[in-house]
Tab-separated table of C-alpha atoms in Angstrom:
chain	number	residue	atom	x	y	z
A	8	MET	CA	13.495	-3.339	41.297
A	9	ALA	CA	14.140	-0.237	38.878
A	10	SER	CA	15.224	2.353	41.640
A	11	SER	CA	14.146	5.222	39.934
A	12	GLN	CA	11.885	7.239	41.495
A	13	HIS	CA	13.813	10.040	41.581
A	14	LEU	CA	15.850	9.220	38.481
A	15	PRO	CA	18.426	12.055	38.135
A	16	ALA	CA	19.610	13.589	34.212
A	17	THR	CA	22.330	12.928	33.915
A	18	PRO	CA	25.038	13.249	30.589
A	19	GLY	CA	25.468	9.285	29.714
A	20	VAL	CA	22.654	5.670	28.579
A	21	GLN	CA	20.188	4.538	31.781
A	22	LEU	CA	19.623	0.542	31.834
A	23	LEU	CA	17.337	-0.070	34.047
A	24	THR	CA	15.898	-3.821	35.115
A	25	ILE	CA	11.792	-3.494	34.635
A	26	ASP	CA	11.027	-5.399	38.732
A	27	ALA	CA	7.804	-6.657	39.142
A	28	ASP	CA	6.896	-3.948	41.310
A	29	ASP	CA	6.828	-1.637	38.378
A	30	ALA	CA	4.800	-4.219	35.225
A	31	GLY	CA	2.170	-3.605	33.408
A	32	GLN	CA	2.734	0.289	33.456
A	33	ARG	CA	2.370	1.743	30.473
A	34	LEU	CA	5.763	3.036	29.377
A	35	ASP	CA	5.106	6.268	28.917
A	36	ASN	CA	3.532	7.117	32.122
A	37	PHE	CA	6.308	5.037	33.691
A	38	LEU	CA	8.962	7.587	31.606
A	39	LEU	CA	6.650	10.610	33.576
A	40	ARG	CA	6.956	8.583	36.959
A	41	ILE	CA	10.542	8.519	36.842
A	42	LEU	CA	11.358	11.322	35.561
A	43	LYS	CA	10.931	14.704	36.978
A	44	GLY	CA	10.825	17.916	35.292
A	45	VAL	CA	11.668	16.410	32.207
A	46	PRO	CA	9.072	17.387	29.905
A	47	LYS	CA	5.880	16.470	28.477
A	48	THR	CA	6.616	17.280	25.157
A	49	ARG	CA	10.191	15.812	25.389
A	50	ILE	CA	9.377	13.217	26.578
A	51	TYR	CA	7.165	11.849	24.064
A	52	ARG	CA	9.170	13.533	21.362
A	53	GLY	CA	11.703	10.953	22.745
A	54	LEU	CA	9.309	7.909	22.080
A	55	ARG	CA	8.162	8.547	18.567
A	56	LYS	CA	12.110	9.212	17.762
A	57	GLY	CA	13.054	5.520	19.193
A	58	GLU	CA	15.083	6.947	21.611
A	59	PHE	CA	13.897	5.293	24.262
A	60	ARG	CA	13.845	1.415	24.406
A	61	VAL	CA	13.134	-1.822	25.426
A	62	ASN	CA	15.060	-4.711	25.262
A	63	LYS	CA	16.623	-2.734	22.179
A	64	GLY	CA	13.860	-2.429	20.489
A	65	ARG	CA	11.498	0.488	19.482
A	66	VAL	CA	8.286	0.624	21.505
A	67	LYS	CA	5.423	2.078	21.719
A	68	ALA	CA	4.127	4.483	24.564
A	69	GLU	CA	1.247	2.780	25.069
A	70	TYR	CA	3.700	-0.142	25.974
A	71	ARG	CA	2.756	-2.757	28.741
A	72	LEU	CA	6.548	-2.801	31.314
A	73	GLN	CA	7.618	-6.584	31.991
A	74	ALA	CA	8.955	-7.652	34.366
A	75	GLY	CA	13.193	-8.356	33.616
A	76	ASP	CA	12.756	-5.469	30.478
A	77	VAL	CA	15.262	-3.549	29.867
A	78	LEU	CA	14.824	-0.025	29.171
A	79	ARG	CA	17.558	2.293	28.044
A	80	VAL	CA	17.373	5.871	29.180
A	81	PRO	CA	18.852	8.641	26.576
A	82	PRO	CA	19.960	11.019	28.133
A	83	VAL	CA	17.570	13.954	29.074
A	84	ARG	CA	17.545	17.808	30.767
A	85	THR	CA	14.978	18.356	33.099
A	86	ALA	CA	12.798	21.869	32.637
A	87	GLU	CA	14.619	24.587	34.934
A	88	GLU	CA	11.210	24.717	37.497
A	89	GLY	CA	12.557	21.435	37.276
A	90	ALA	CA	8.083	20.322	39.358
A	91	PRO	CA	4.923	19.126	36.505
A	92	ALA	CA	2.693	22.100	36.560
A	93	PRO	CA	0.264	22.392	39.125
A	94	VAL	CA	-3.198	21.182	38.718
A	95	PRO	CA	-6.472	23.965	39.348
A	96	GLY	CA	-7.516	23.311	42.335
A	97	TYR	CA	-10.636	23.826	40.709
A	98	TRP	CA	-10.575	20.465	39.466
A	99	THR	CA	-8.835	18.328	42.448
A	100	GLU	CA	-11.963	19.446	44.295
A	101	GLU	CA	-13.924	18.870	41.921
A	102	VAL	CA	-12.084	14.973	41.793
A	103	ALA	CA	-12.143	14.641	45.185
A	104	ARG	CA	-15.869	14.941	45.589
A	105	ARG	CA	-16.200	11.905	42.917
A	106	ILE	CA	-14.115	9.313	43.853
A	107	VAL	CA	-17.469	6.978	43.993
A	108	TYR	CA	-15.647	3.604	45.976
A	109	GLU	CA	-12.260	2.926	47.122
A	110	ASP	CA	-10.046	-0.372	47.816
A	111	ASP	CA	-6.448	-0.652	49.498
A	112	GLY	CA	-5.469	-1.434	46.034
A	113	LEU	CA	-8.279	0.758	43.925
A	114	LEU	CA	-10.388	3.881	42.963
A	115	ILE	CA	-13.070	3.969	41.230
A	116	ILE	CA	-13.994	8.599	40.786
A	117	ASN	CA	-16.697	9.640	38.281
A	118	LYS	CA	-15.552	11.563	36.513
A	119	PRO	CA	-16.413	15.275	35.110
A	120	SER	CA	-16.961	16.742	31.220
A	121	GLY	CA	-13.661	18.108	30.458
A	122	LEU	CA	-11.549	17.074	32.348
A	123	ALA	CA	-8.796	14.401	30.075
A	124	VAL	CA	-7.617	11.405	31.704
A	125	HIS	CA	-3.546	11.838	31.263
A	126	GLY	CA	-2.166	14.740	29.738
A	127	GLY	CA	-0.408	14.642	26.541
A	128	SER	CA	-0.953	16.112	23.172
A	129	GLY	CA	-0.539	20.108	24.283
A	130	LEU	CA	-2.822	18.666	27.738
A	131	ASN	CA	-0.433	19.957	30.887
A	132	TYR	CA	-2.209	17.637	32.935
A	133	GLY	CA	-5.271	14.453	33.016
A	134	LEU	CA	-7.031	13.547	35.884
A	135	ILE	CA	-4.261	10.969	37.037
A	136	GLU	CA	-2.622	13.886	37.323
A	137	CYS	CA	-4.640	15.171	39.725
A	138	LEU	CA	-4.701	12.589	41.808
A	139	ARG	CA	-0.993	12.013	41.911
A	140	GLN	CA	-1.422	15.112	43.206
A	141	MET	CA	-4.108	14.600	45.236
A	142	ARG	CA	-1.561	11.876	47.469
A	143	PRO	CA	1.383	13.150	47.058
A	144	GLN	CA	2.583	9.893	48.996
A	145	GLU	CA	0.793	7.170	46.527
A	146	ARG	CA	3.533	6.734	43.942
A	147	ARG	CA	2.021	3.769	41.723
A	148	LEU	CA	-1.214	4.673	41.107
A	149	GLU	CA	-1.656	4.167	36.967
A	150	LEU	CA	-5.016	4.708	35.123
A	151	VAL	CA	-6.803	0.804	33.403
A	152	HIS	CA	-8.741	1.903	31.321
A	153	ARG	CA	-9.520	4.960	29.282
A	154	LEU	CA	-12.560	7.103	28.729
A	155	ASP	CA	-12.417	10.160	26.507
A	156	ARG	CA	-12.563	14.042	27.323
A	157	ASP	CA	-16.376	14.908	26.963
A	158	THR	CA	-17.527	11.189	27.833
A	159	SER	CA	-18.456	12.265	31.875
A	160	GLY	CA	-18.579	8.238	34.464
A	161	LEU	CA	-16.289	6.416	35.955
A	162	VAL	CA	-12.610	5.754	35.658
A	163	MET	CA	-10.766	2.992	37.327
A	164	VAL	CA	-7.340	4.285	38.719
A	165	ALA	CA	-4.871	1.070	40.219
A	166	ARG	CA	-3.057	2.030	43.440
A	167	LYS	CA	-0.937	-0.827	43.390
A	168	PRO	CA	1.167	-3.308	40.025
A	169	ALA	CA	-1.203	-6.104	40.817
A	170	VAL	CA	-4.194	-4.407	41.224
A	171	LEU	CA	-3.413	-2.973	37.418
A	172	ARG	CA	-2.450	-6.658	36.201
A	173	GLU	CA	-5.438	-8.323	37.346
A	174	LEU	CA	-7.897	-5.885	35.943
A	175	HIS	CA	-6.198	-5.846	32.733
A	176	LYS	CA	-6.762	-8.836	32.385
A	177	LEU	CA	-10.300	-8.899	33.736
A	178	LEU	CA	-10.214	-5.671	30.716
A	179	ARG	CA	-9.320	-8.136	28.208
A	180	THR	CA	-11.265	-10.841	28.626
A	181	ASP	CA	-14.106	-9.754	28.343
A	182	LYS	CA	-14.645	-10.038	32.584
A	183	VAL	CA	-16.265	-5.575	33.030
A	184	ASP	CA	-19.430	-5.308	32.750
A	185	LYS	CA	-19.278	-1.945	31.760
A	186	ARG	CA	-22.799	0.140	30.579
A	187	TYR	CA	-22.770	4.040	29.003
A	188	LEU	CA	-25.787	5.898	29.263
A	189	ALA	CA	-26.617	8.097	25.847
A	190	LEU	CA	-28.907	10.301	24.507
A	191	VAL	CA	-29.062	10.132	20.842
A	192	SER	CA	-31.481	11.604	17.767
A	193	GLY	CA	-34.512	9.649	16.894
A	194	LYS	CA	-36.388	6.488	17.437
A	195	TRP	CA	-33.660	4.260	18.237
A	196	PRO	CA	-35.161	0.982	16.341
A	197	ARG	CA	-36.659	-1.611	18.851
A	198	ARG	CA	-35.180	-4.326	16.540
A	199	LEU	CA	-31.029	-2.372	17.144
A	200	SER	CA	-30.039	-4.879	19.905
A	201	MET	CA	-25.932	-4.559	18.288
A	202	VAL	CA	-23.766	-2.468	15.816
A	203	GLU	CA	-20.876	-4.984	14.082
A	204	ALA	CA	-19.031	-3.340	12.169
A	205	PRO	CA	-14.445	-2.294	12.439
A	206	LEU	CA	-13.751	0.470	13.216
A	207	GLU	CA	-10.398	2.102	11.669
A	208	LYS	CA	-8.313	5.640	13.661
A	209	ASN	CA	-8.513	8.070	10.736
A	210	VAL	CA	-6.472	11.147	11.327
A	211	VAL	CA	-7.585	14.408	9.800
A	212	GLN	CA	-5.028	16.673	8.036
A	213	SER	CA	-6.548	18.947	10.656
A	214	GLY	CA	-4.004	17.102	13.405
A	215	GLU	CA	-7.793	15.605	14.852
A	216	ARG	CA	-8.053	12.533	15.129
A	217	MET	CA	-11.283	10.492	13.839
A	218	VAL	CA	-12.287	7.246	13.621
A	219	ARG	CA	-14.308	5.328	10.935
A	220	VAL	CA	-16.160	2.523	10.054
A	221	ALA	CA	-14.273	0.699	7.001
A	222	LYS	CA	-13.556	-2.953	5.992
A	223	GLU	CA	-10.219	-2.730	6.908
A	224	GLY	CA	-10.671	-1.864	9.864
A	225	LYS	CA	-9.758	-3.884	14.102
A	226	ARG	CA	-13.220	-6.081	14.281
A	227	SER	CA	-16.275	-3.749	17.273
A	228	VAL	CA	-19.453	-4.542	18.385
A	229	THR	CA	-21.348	-2.928	20.563
A	230	GLU	CA	-25.213	-3.653	22.425
A	231	PHE	CA	-28.044	-1.070	22.281
A	232	SER	CA	-30.887	-1.109	24.485
A	233	ALA	CA	-33.518	1.604	23.581
A	234	GLN	CA	-34.041	3.006	27.975
A	235	GLU	CA	-36.292	5.801	27.519
A	236	ARG	CA	-37.920	7.328	24.131
A	237	PHE	CA	-39.105	11.024	23.532
A	238	THR	CA	-40.349	13.086	20.670
A	239	ARG	CA	-37.698	13.149	18.852
A	240	ALA	CA	-34.942	11.453	21.025
A	241	THR	CA	-34.050	8.561	22.891
A	242	LEU	CA	-32.128	8.053	25.975
A	243	VAL	CA	-29.929	4.203	25.645
A	244	GLU	CA	-28.175	2.075	26.969
A	245	ALA	CA	-24.328	0.703	25.255
A	246	LYS	CA	-22.277	-1.542	26.245
A	247	PRO	CA	-19.068	-1.762	24.349
A	248	VAL	CA	-18.341	-5.460	23.873
A	249	THR	CA	-14.633	-4.762	22.820
A	250	GLY	CA	-12.477	-1.439	23.640
A	251	ARG	CA	-12.302	0.497	20.454
A	252	THR	CA	-12.204	4.866	20.697
A	253	HIS	CA	-14.296	5.905	20.477
A	254	GLN	CA	-16.443	2.956	19.252
A	255	ILE	CA	-20.066	4.295	21.086
A	256	ARG	CA	-20.095	7.091	19.707
A	257	VAL	CA	-19.029	6.506	15.946
A	258	HIS	CA	-21.534	2.744	16.055
A	259	ALA	CA	-24.794	5.988	16.744
A	260	GLN	CA	-23.773	7.478	14.260
A	261	HIS	CA	-23.165	4.410	11.677
A	262	ALA	CA	-26.943	3.146	12.566
A	263	GLY	CA	-27.857	6.711	11.726
A	264	TYR	CA	-28.580	8.504	15.422
A	265	PRO	CA	-26.298	10.610	16.311
A	266	LEU	CA	-25.398	11.214	20.117
A	267	LEU	CA	-26.630	14.553	21.288
A	268	GLY	CA	-23.473	16.780	22.004
A	269	ASP	CA	-21.175	14.863	19.456
A	270	PRO	CA	-19.179	17.783	17.693
A	271	LYS	CA	-16.506	15.148	15.724
A	272	TYR	CA	-20.171	12.295	14.694
A	273	SER	CA	-23.213	14.787	14.055
A	274	ASP	CA	-25.733	15.553	11.304
A	275	PRO	CA	-27.915	18.287	10.418
A	276	LYS	CA	-31.219	16.660	12.996
A	277	SER	CA	-28.040	15.728	15.573
A	278	GLU	CA	-26.409	19.535	15.610
A	279	ALA	CA	-30.321	20.680	15.205
A	280	LEU	CA	-31.835	19.345	18.748
A	281	THR	CA	-28.370	20.005	20.266
A	282	ALA	CA	-28.628	23.245	19.887
A	283	ASP	CA	-33.255	23.136	20.560
A	284	LEU	CA	-31.639	21.483	23.439
A	285	GLY	CA	-29.033	23.404	24.903
A	286	LEU	CA	-26.760	20.742	25.782
A	287	LYS	CA	-23.768	22.156	25.646
A	288	ARG	CA	-21.715	18.944	26.100
A	289	LEU	CA	-21.557	15.558	25.013
A	290	PHE	CA	-24.304	13.590	26.156
A	291	LEU	CA	-22.547	9.789	26.376
A	292	HIS	CA	-22.190	8.689	30.289
A	293	ALA	CA	-20.514	6.442	31.752
A	294	ARG	CA	-22.324	4.442	34.682
A	295	SER	CA	-21.468	1.175	35.879
A	296	LEU	CA	-18.797	-1.289	36.374
A	297	ARG	CA	-19.126	-5.241	37.977
A	298	PHE	CA	-16.893	-7.057	38.263
A	299	THR	CA	-14.827	-10.313	40.689
A	300	LEU	CA	-11.995	-9.423	41.651
A	301	PRO	CA	-9.597	-12.699	42.772
A	302	GLY	CA	-9.343	-12.164	46.822
A	303	GLN	CA	-11.489	-9.371	47.276
A	304	GLY	CA	-14.996	-10.379	45.840
A	305	ARG	CA	-18.055	-8.460	43.967
A	306	VAL	CA	-17.183	-4.933	42.973
A	307	GLU	CA	-20.554	-3.534	42.025
A	308	VAL	CA	-20.583	0.579	41.118
A	309	GLN	CA	-22.802	3.081	39.439
A	310	ALA	CA	-22.956	6.833	38.715
A	311	PRO	CA	-25.691	9.280	38.186
A	312	LEU	CA	-25.764	11.093	35.455
A	313	ASP	CA	-24.638	14.008	35.917
A	314	PRO	CA	-27.336	17.360	36.935
A	315	ASP	CA	-26.049	18.800	32.972
A	316	LEU	CA	-27.484	15.826	31.318
A	317	GLU	CA	-30.840	15.206	33.713
A	318	SER	CA	-32.291	18.661	33.476
A	319	THR	CA	-31.874	18.125	29.846
A	320	LEU	CA	-34.141	14.412	29.951
A	321	GLU	CA	-36.423	16.845	32.479
A	322	VAL	CA	-36.693	18.553	29.418
A	323	LEU	CA	-37.443	16.736	26.809
A	324	ARG	CA	-39.680	14.530	29.237
A	325	LYS	CA	-41.918	18.287	29.382
A	326	PRO	CA	-44.800	18.218	26.415
A	327	LEU	CA	-44.764	20.404	24.123
């Protein structure tokens, strides 16, 4: 076993052999857990420079560890305090209220808008750090998948490595039914039930991550269906068939109907309508998850729209 729960910072290189309990975790999450007190910026810098290696090779932060992997950990210094930055109480209280499903191996949280799923890139904490602070006795909490910081809704967090591996397998084979609600600018056409356009990540000069439709991008497919029609907007259900970054947002923009409240993928019409409605956030909500876990059975969870999004719909429902 990689007996590395309390790995000390020492002058020498450490070689850790990954066991079955730690298999399936992202490398960055594993390092953040075992290197208590080491600044996150130091860990991510070491990953970019290739200081942390698996089986003598360079690997990316998102690499999934496998049983038997040999992880090279270079000498690192801990921060003076030696403790992670505390998560503000208002976030832990909010997350505690938003746990909508729990069993021995899985948590599902209705994530609030504005909370990232994990720290990094200038953020000291996110949903996973929040949960780890709330449940210090649970050493193996890991994100199963991600949501954008501004998107609200259902996020799965595994409590056991075996559940994490099984859910990743279901996600890879498209056996997790994920549905979102989005409010788009304009009248979504009845005939438009699918957008298929390849997507490519592109980092702009400011360092902001953007995604664009490009021929050389990865295959990306989203199914859409109108749920409620308004004079200037449409409430749609979106089902991502593939799981690309910002997929629903970029596909809606590509179709000509940007999401309201989207600061990255908008047009003058959607920006004006967002301002008219007084909408202060992205209108995108992960509302349902359906899947079957072997040995456990069917899991079906729904999360209602947050009050601020529901109130926006009420404004649109009022006659002009």
